[in-house]
């Protein structure tokens, strides 16, 4: 099954006690979820793809070629995927609540990266929060942190 996040999660949480291990399956699941978020408005623009790549590149051991491969595979899978429950179930089953909030924050960063949150993106983020068992308050906080990170990076 999917392992834990690796030091990657430390990029999105202040809990330094979290020490998950690197796992290629985990990276593929996160890539799939981030691509779902990026394509919720019907298209994957360069800004969103670049944001997904930045998030995945933060995972130790993932070089640029592997990140591109993960994104390409996630885009291809998106074309045939009819549900996202399988992605969120794997993540939900293998993580702590703080980790799931961090994953949601990653998705918010992708959704907000093009400067606007479309209606379909907002709907997906509400669904993701529910599927990851993240309450509305924590989802709002994750969105606020994501916006602040994006503003700091620009």
XYZ file of N, CA, C and O in Angstrom:
616
model
N 0.842 -1.193 0.000
C 0.000 0.000 0.000
C 0.876 1.241 0.000
O 2.082 1.186 0.050
N 0.220 2.318 -0.029
C 0.926 3.593 -0.049
C 1.608 3.811 1.295
O 1.009 3.671 2.338
N 2.861 4.194 1.243
C 3.605 4.493 2.458
C 3.291 5.895 2.941
O 2.287 6.473 2.568
N 4.160 6.437 3.770
C 3.924 7.788 4.276
C 4.684 8.804 3.456
O 5.426 8.472 2.565
N 4.523 10.058 3.771
C 4.924 11.154 2.899
C 6.403 11.424 2.709
O 6.760 12.070 1.772
N 7.272 11.100 3.564
C 8.666 11.520 3.441
C 8.831 12.912 4.028
O 7.867 13.512 4.463
N 9.999 13.404 4.059
C 10.214 14.733 4.647
C 9.476 15.810 3.877
O 9.364 16.945 4.321
N 8.949 15.424 2.725
C 8.149 16.289 1.871
C 7.056 17.007 2.658
O 6.820 18.197 2.468
N 6.370 16.302 3.538
C 5.254 16.894 4.254
C 5.706 18.058 5.120
O 4.951 18.970 5.387
N 6.969 18.056 5.532
C 7.458 19.145 6.371
C 7.388 20.491 5.653
O 7.335 21.526 6.287
N 7.369 20.456 4.331
C 7.230 21.686 3.553
C 5.868 22.335 3.782
O 5.701 23.526 3.631
N 4.883 21.514 4.168
C 3.515 22.006 4.280
C 2.954 21.963 5.689
O 1.802 22.274 5.901
N 3.754 21.580 6.657
C 3.281 21.552 8.036
C 4.397 22.003 8.954
O 5.564 21.876 8.627
N 4.023 22.529 10.096
C 5.024 22.954 11.053
C 5.341 21.852 12.044
O 6.169 22.023 12.923
N 4.706 20.689 11.919
C 4.938 19.572 12.825
C 6.225 18.866 12.427
O 6.240 18.019 11.552
N 7.316 19.199 13.081
C 8.611 18.616 12.750
C 8.747 17.175 13.231
O 9.704 16.499 12.898
N 7.803 16.692 14.033
C 7.845 15.312 14.503
C 7.417 14.337 13.404
O 7.660 13.146 13.495
N 6.776 14.849 12.371
C 6.343 13.991 11.273
C 7.581 13.519 10.530
O 8.377 14.324 10.068
N 7.742 12.225 10.399
C 8.921 11.716 9.706
C 8.585 10.520 8.815
O 9.079 9.424 9.015
N 7.687 10.724 7.855
C 7.349 9.631 6.950
C 8.489 9.331 5.989
O 9.425 10.100 5.851
N 8.419 8.191 5.309
C 9.476 7.760 4.406
C 9.110 8.052 2.959
O 7.947 8.201 2.622
N 10.118 8.080 2.101
C 9.903 8.309 0.671
C 9.179 7.109 0.078
O 9.445 5.979 0.420
N 8.263 7.343 -0.843
C 7.503 6.256 -1.433
C 6.993 6.698 -2.795
O 6.250 7.658 -2.895
N 7.381 5.969 -3.819
C 7.000 6.315 -5.183
C 5.492 6.235 -5.399
O 4.914 7.058 -6.101
N 4.845 5.259 -4.767
C 3.395 5.141 -4.896
C 2.699 6.343 -4.275
O 1.677 6.809 -4.779
N 3.255 6.833 -3.180
C 2.684 8.021 -2.530
C 2.774 9.211 -3.474
O 1.813 9.939 -3.661
N 3.936 9.390 -4.083
C 4.125 10.505 -5.007
C 3.142 10.405 -6.177
O 2.593 11.411 -6.612
N 2.896 9.185 -6.671
C 1.952 9.002 -7.777
C 0.528 9.356 -7.340
O -0.222 9.977 -8.100
N 0.159 8.982 -6.126
C -1.179 9.306 -5.629
C -1.342 10.819 -5.462
O -2.370 11.391 -5.841
N -0.321 11.473 -4.913
C -0.378 12.929 -4.745
C -0.434 13.605 -6.114
O -1.220 14.526 -6.331
N 0.390 13.131 -7.049
C 0.376 13.707 -8.398
C -1.018 13.577 -9.007
O -1.538 14.527 -9.606
N -1.636 12.418 -8.860
C -2.985 12.216 -9.391
C -3.985 13.178 -8.791
O -4.797 13.774 -9.503
N -3.906 13.354 -7.495
C -4.829 14.261 -6.807
C -4.602 15.714 -7.235
O -5.552 16.453 -7.480
N -3.333 16.108 -7.356
C -3.026 17.480 -7.762
C -3.457 17.755 -9.200
O -3.941 18.845 -9.513
N -3.317 16.768 -10.064
C -3.762 16.934 -11.453
C -5.285 17.015 -11.506
O -5.843 17.805 -12.280
N -5.967 16.241 -10.681
C -7.431 16.368 -10.603
C -7.811 17.790 -10.221
O -8.721 18.378 -10.794
N -7.111 18.346 -9.233
C -7.390 19.723 -8.813
C -7.083 20.709 -9.939
O -7.867 21.626 -10.206
N -5.957 20.507 -10.608
C -5.552 21.420 -11.677
C -6.529 21.395 -12.845
O -6.777 22.424 -13.474
N -7.086 20.231 -13.130
C -7.944 20.088 -14.302
C -9.437 20.200 -13.976
O -10.274 19.966 -14.847
N -9.760 20.589 -12.758
C -11.164 20.712 -12.365
C -11.903 21.736 -13.208
O -13.109 21.620 -13.429
N -11.175 22.741 -13.704
C -11.809 23.761 -14.544
C -11.792 23.374 -16.018
O -12.140 24.166 -16.880
N -11.386 22.147 -16.311
C -11.444 21.644 -17.680
C -10.149 21.697 -18.452
O -10.070 21.163 -19.557
N -9.122 22.323 -17.886
C -7.851 22.400 -18.598
C -6.688 22.471 -17.625
O -6.845 22.887 -16.483
N -5.543 22.038 -18.098
C -4.304 22.115 -17.326
C -3.440 23.174 -17.995
O -2.832 22.934 -19.032
N -3.418 24.374 -17.402
C -2.591 25.410 -18.010
C -1.160 25.313 -17.470
O -0.883 24.567 -16.531
N -0.267 26.036 -18.080
C 1.159 25.953 -17.721
C 1.424 26.379 -16.282
O 2.296 25.823 -15.622
N 0.677 27.353 -15.791
C 0.860 27.807 -14.419
C 0.526 26.691 -13.435
O 1.263 26.449 -12.474
N -0.578 25.995 -13.697
C -0.979 24.895 -12.825
C 0.008 23.733 -12.919
O 0.396 23.160 -11.901
N 0.428 23.409 -14.132
C 1.405 22.316 -14.302
C 2.709 22.658 -13.580
O 3.302 21.799 -12.930
N 3.149 23.896 -13.694
C 4.380 24.314 -13.023
C 4.234 24.224 -11.502
O 5.177 23.823 -10.802
N 3.060 24.567 -10.983
C 2.836 24.473 -9.537
C 2.853 23.018 -9.083
O 3.440 22.691 -8.052
N 2.223 22.137 -9.830
C 2.268 20.705 -9.509
C 3.723 20.233 -9.510
O 4.159 19.520 -8.593
N 4.483 20.648 -10.507
C 5.896 20.252 -10.592
C 6.688 20.770 -9.392
O 7.527 20.043 -8.837
N 6.433 22.006 -8.961
C 7.140 22.556 -7.791
C 6.833 21.740 -6.539
O 7.721 21.435 -5.743
N 5.570 21.392 -6.364
C 5.180 20.615 -5.184
C 5.827 19.239 -5.217
O 6.398 18.786 -4.222
N 5.762 18.575 -6.348
C 6.357 17.241 -6.448
C 7.880 17.289 -6.331
O 8.487 16.383 -5.760
N 8.495 18.341 -6.841
C 9.955 18.476 -6.777
C 10.457 18.620 -5.351
O 11.631 18.361 -5.080
N 9.579 19.034 -4.445
C 9.970 19.167 -3.039
C 10.165 17.807 -2.371
O 10.761 17.722 -1.312
N 9.661 16.746 -3.010
C 9.822 15.399 -2.474
C 11.269 14.951 -2.696
O 11.736 14.926 -3.829
N 11.979 14.624 -1.626
C 13.353 14.147 -1.783
C 13.406 12.914 -2.692
O 12.564 12.029 -2.595
N 14.365 12.908 -3.567
C 14.558 11.763 -4.443
C 13.810 11.843 -5.757
O 13.966 10.957 -6.598
N 13.011 12.855 -5.957
C 12.301 13.001 -7.232
C 13.017 14.035 -8.085
O 12.997 15.220 -7.773
N 13.651 13.573 -9.143
C 14.323 14.513 -10.039
C 13.330 15.037 -11.071
O 12.173 14.599 -11.124
N 13.763 15.968 -11.875
C 12.876 16.629 -12.839
C 12.256 15.635 -13.820
O 11.067 15.745 -14.151
N 13.033 14.658 -14.266
C 12.505 13.671 -15.215
C 11.405 12.832 -14.572
O 10.370 12.557 -15.193
N 11.595 12.442 -13.315
C 10.581 11.648 -12.616
C 9.330 12.483 -12.353
O 8.203 11.985 -12.474
N 9.510 13.741 -12.003
C 8.367 14.636 -11.783
C 7.560 14.761 -13.071
O 6.331 14.639 -13.058
N 8.232 14.982 -14.195
C 7.528 15.077 -15.482
C 6.781 13.781 -15.795
O 5.651 13.811 -16.283
N 7.408 12.654 -15.509
C 6.788 11.359 -15.745
C 5.540 11.186 -14.875
O 4.500 10.709 -15.351
N 5.639 11.560 -13.603
C 4.484 11.473 -12.705
C 3.330 12.349 -13.200
O 2.169 11.924 -13.189
N 3.655 13.548 -13.640
C 2.615 14.464 -14.137
C 1.983 13.909 -15.401
O 0.757 13.888 -15.538
N 2.815 13.448 -16.337
C 2.281 12.894 -17.585
C 1.365 11.699 -17.321
O 0.297 11.573 -17.919
N 1.793 10.822 -16.413
C 0.974 9.663 -16.070
C -0.335 10.106 -15.409
O -1.405 9.554 -15.701
N -0.267 11.089 -14.520
C -1.465 11.580 -13.835
C -2.443 12.212 -14.827
O -3.661 12.031 -14.704
N -1.919 12.944 -15.811
C -2.784 13.551 -16.839
C -3.452 12.452 -17.662
O -4.664 12.513 -17.921
N -2.687 11.443 -18.055
C -3.261 10.333 -18.823
C -4.314 9.597 -18.003
O -5.383 9.236 -18.526
N -4.059 9.394 -16.735
C -5.028 8.719 -15.859
C -6.279 9.563 -15.673
O -7.385 9.026 -15.559
N -6.109 10.870 -15.638
C -7.252 11.776 -15.488
C -8.258 11.568 -16.614
O -9.476 11.630 -16.391
N -7.745 11.330 -17.804
C -8.615 11.163 -18.969
C -9.550 9.966 -18.826
O -10.637 9.969 -19.389
N -9.129 8.942 -18.088
C -9.950 7.739 -17.949
C -10.573 7.599 -16.561
O -11.409 6.727 -16.364
N -10.192 8.438 -15.623
C -10.705 8.336 -14.254
C -12.128 8.867 -14.193
O -12.426 9.937 -14.691
N -12.999 8.112 -13.558
C -14.386 8.548 -13.412
C -14.700 8.934 -11.967
O -15.786 9.425 -11.683
N -13.737 8.712 -11.072
C -13.944 9.054 -9.671
C -12.599 9.358 -9.021
O -11.562 8.973 -9.530
N -12.643 10.060 -7.898
C -11.408 10.365 -7.179
C -11.359 9.681 -5.821
O -10.388 9.804 -5.096
N -12.413 8.939 -5.516
C -12.487 8.278 -4.218
C -11.302 7.351 -3.983
O -10.771 7.278 -2.874
N -10.864 6.636 -5.015
C -9.745 5.701 -4.836
C -8.459 6.433 -4.441
O -7.688 5.931 -3.624
N -8.231 7.615 -5.010
C -7.044 8.404 -4.647
C -7.135 8.878 -3.198
O -6.176 8.757 -2.432
N -8.282 9.421 -2.834
C -8.425 9.968 -1.489
C -8.479 8.860 -0.440
O -7.979 9.040 0.666
N -9.029 7.713 -0.776
C -9.097 6.597 0.169
C -7.697 6.124 0.523
O -7.394 5.882 1.690
N -6.838 6.008 -0.481
C -5.465 5.572 -0.228
C -4.732 6.588 0.651
O -4.020 6.206 1.585
N -4.925 7.856 0.379
C -4.277 8.904 1.170
C -4.862 8.936 2.578
O -4.132 8.965 3.565
N -6.156 8.912 2.672
C -6.836 8.975 3.971
C -6.451 7.793 4.857
O -6.247 7.949 6.051
N -6.326 6.629 4.267
C -6.042 5.429 5.041
C -4.627 5.340 5.573
O -4.355 4.596 6.510
N -3.705 6.102 5.011
C -2.298 5.984 5.372
C -1.719 7.226 6.039
O -0.512 7.303 6.229
N -2.553 8.195 6.378
C -2.019 9.450 6.913
C -2.750 9.896 8.168
O -3.874 9.495 8.439
N -2.088 10.772 8.877
C -2.671 11.423 10.050
C -3.471 12.645 9.586
O -3.258 13.146 8.478
N -4.353 13.157 10.438
C -5.143 14.334 10.044
C -4.285 15.518 9.587
O -4.633 16.195 8.608
N -3.162 15.775 10.254
C -2.302 16.904 9.868
C -1.736 16.717 8.464
O -1.583 17.679 7.713
N -1.428 15.465 8.118
C -0.909 15.177 6.782
C -1.977 15.401 5.716
O -1.697 15.917 4.643
N -3.206 15.008 6.027
C -4.299 15.207 5.067
C -4.580 16.686 4.859
O -4.881 17.121 3.746
N -4.454 17.470 5.908
C -4.614 18.918 5.779
C -3.510 19.472 4.875
O -3.761 20.322 4.020
N -2.284 18.966 5.043
C -1.169 19.412 4.198
C -1.407 19.040 2.739
O -1.122 19.833 1.831
N -1.946 17.856 2.493
C -2.273 17.448 1.126
C -3.332 18.381 0.541
O -3.225 18.806 -0.618
N -4.331 18.721 1.347
C -5.359 19.647 0.882
C -4.753 21.017 0.576
O -5.120 21.667 -0.413
N -3.801 21.444 1.391
C -3.124 22.717 1.132
C -2.368 22.675 -0.196
O -2.378 23.642 -0.961
N -1.732 21.549 -0.490
C -1.057 21.397 -1.779
C -2.055 21.574 -2.921
O -1.780 22.270 -3.903
N -3.217 20.931 -2.781
C -4.247 21.044 -3.823
C -4.745 22.479 -3.949
O -4.949 22.982 -5.061
N -4.915 23.152 -2.820
C -5.324 24.569 -2.875
C -4.279 25.397 -3.623
O -4.624 26.295 -4.397
N -3.010 25.119 -3.402
C -1.957 25.873 -4.098
C -2.075 25.707 -5.606
O -1.887 26.662 -6.358
N -2.391 24.502 -6.048
C -2.549 24.248 -7.482
C -3.775 24.982 -8.015
O -3.703 25.661 -9.044
N -4.883 24.870 -7.310
C -6.128 25.506 -7.748
C -5.972 27.024 -7.833
O -6.468 27.667 -8.756
N -5.265 27.607 -6.876
C -5.104 29.064 -6.835
C -3.961 29.586 -7.699
O -3.839 30.795 -7.880
N -3.155 28.706 -8.234
C -1.943 29.142 -8.936
C -2.208 29.991 -10.170
O -1.365 30.796 -10.556
N -3.361 29.839 -10.786
C -3.667 30.644 -11.977
C -4.363 31.962 -11.630
O -4.792 32.691 -12.513
N -4.465 32.255 -10.339
C -4.989 33.542 -9.916
C -6.478 33.596 -9.663
O -6.999 34.611 -9.223
N -7.196 32.517 -9.950
C -8.627 32.504 -9.695
C -9.084 31.091 -9.362
O -8.478 30.117 -9.780
N -10.143 31.015 -8.577
C -10.734 29.728 -8.229
C -12.067 29.640 -8.961
O -13.008 30.378 -8.652
N -12.125 28.757 -9.946
C -13.347 28.573 -10.717
C -14.377 27.814 -9.886
O -14.042 27.138 -8.917
N -15.618 27.903 -10.302
C -16.716 27.239 -9.597
C -16.466 25.734 -9.459
O -16.675 25.154 -8.395
N -16.009 25.098 -10.537
C -15.752 23.664 -10.493
C -14.585 23.329 -9.562
O -14.583 22.291 -8.902
N -13.591 24.213 -9.524
C -12.461 24.003 -8.621
C -12.904 24.113 -7.166
O -12.508 23.294 -6.324
N -13.729 25.105 -6.872
C -14.234 25.271 -5.509
C -15.063 24.055 -5.098
O -14.947 23.559 -3.970
N -15.879 23.560 -6.011
C -16.683 22.379 -5.728
C -15.783 21.169 -5.467
O -16.018 20.406 -4.525
N -14.753 20.983 -6.281
C -13.830 19.867 -6.077
C -13.137 19.982 -4.727
O -12.993 18.987 -4.010
N -12.714 21.168 -4.353
C -12.015 21.335 -3.085
C -12.936 21.013 -1.908
O -12.485 20.433 -0.914
N -14.198 21.348 -2.000
C -15.148 20.969 -0.946
C -15.283 19.445 -0.873
O -15.311 18.863 0.207
N -15.359 18.807 -2.043
C -15.441 17.342 -2.081
C -14.177 16.708 -1.531
O -14.232 15.736 -0.767
N -13.013 17.225 -1.938
C -11.749 16.681 -1.440
C -11.652 16.787 0.075
O -11.217 15.845 0.739
N -12.040 17.922 0.600
C -11.999 18.100 2.056
C -12.844 17.024 2.733
O -12.395 16.391 3.697
N -14.031 16.803 2.229
C -14.890 15.773 2.804
C -14.305 14.380 2.666
O -14.321 13.593 3.613
N -13.778 14.064 1.495
C -13.212 12.735 1.256
C -11.941 12.484 2.073
O -11.622 11.346 2.386
N -11.229 13.562 2.386
C -10.015 13.430 3.208
C -10.308 13.594 4.700
O -9.397 13.567 5.521
N -11.573 13.779 5.042
C -12.005 13.989 6.432
C -11.354 15.229 7.035
O -10.885 15.216 8.163
N -11.319 16.296 6.257
C -10.834 17.597 6.724
C -12.049 18.500 6.848
O -12.797 18.663 5.876
N -12.266 19.067 8.035
C -13.453 19.891 8.223
C -13.312 21.248 7.515
O -12.233 21.622 7.064
N -14.418 21.956 7.414
C -14.465 23.221 6.686
C -13.498 24.265 7.257
O -12.888 25.023 6.500
N -13.384 24.313 8.565
C -12.492 25.297 9.188
C -11.048 25.026 8.784
O -10.329 25.936 8.375
N -10.619 23.762 8.888
C -9.239 23.425 8.505
C -9.004 23.603 7.007
O -7.926 24.009 6.590
N -10.017 23.320 6.206
C -9.889 23.540 4.766
C -9.699 25.026 4.470
O -8.863 25.404 3.639
N -10.457 25.866 5.167
C -10.307 27.314 5.002
C -8.925 27.790 5.423
O -8.324 28.638 4.756
N -8.428 27.245 6.519
C -7.079 27.602 6.967
C -6.032 27.140 5.957
O -5.066 27.860 5.689
N -6.228 25.947 5.403
C -5.293 25.434 4.390
C -5.304 26.341 3.157
O -4.255 26.639 2.587
N -6.486 26.785 2.760
C -6.599 27.692 1.610
C -5.886 29.007 1.891
O -5.185 29.546 1.020
N -6.049 29.506 3.099
C -5.408 30.772 3.471
C -3.877 30.629 3.457
O -3.166 31.500 2.952
N -3.370 29.512 3.990
C -1.916 29.276 3.961
C -1.413 29.113 2.531
O -0.349 29.616 2.176
N -2.190 28.418 1.711
C -1.808 28.236 0.310
C -1.707 29.575 -0.406
O -0.744 29.830 -1.135
N -2.687 30.436 -0.179
C -2.674 31.764 -0.808
C -1.443 32.554 -0.341
O -0.758 33.196 -1.141
N -1.148 32.484 0.950
C 0.015 33.215 1.491
C 1.314 32.670 0.900
O 2.216 33.449 0.554
N 1.419 31.366 0.740
C 2.635 30.776 0.131
C 2.796 31.233 -1.321
O 3.902 31.542 -1.755
N 1.693 31.241 -2.046
C 1.748 31.668 -3.444
C 2.125 33.150 -3.558
O 2.901 33.525 -4.436
N 1.580 33.971 -2.676
C 1.912 35.394 -2.698
C 3.371 35.616 -2.321
O 4.048 36.474 -2.901
N 3.872 34.856 -1.359
C 5.279 34.984 -0.943
C 6.234 34.535 -2.049
O 7.332 35.075 -2.180
N 5.784 33.557 -2.842
C 6.641 33.028 -3.909
C 6.677 33.948 -5.129
O 7.593 33.857 -5.950
N 5.694 34.830 -5.247
C 5.666 35.688 -6.451
C 6.302 37.026 -6.221
O 6.930 37.345 -5.312
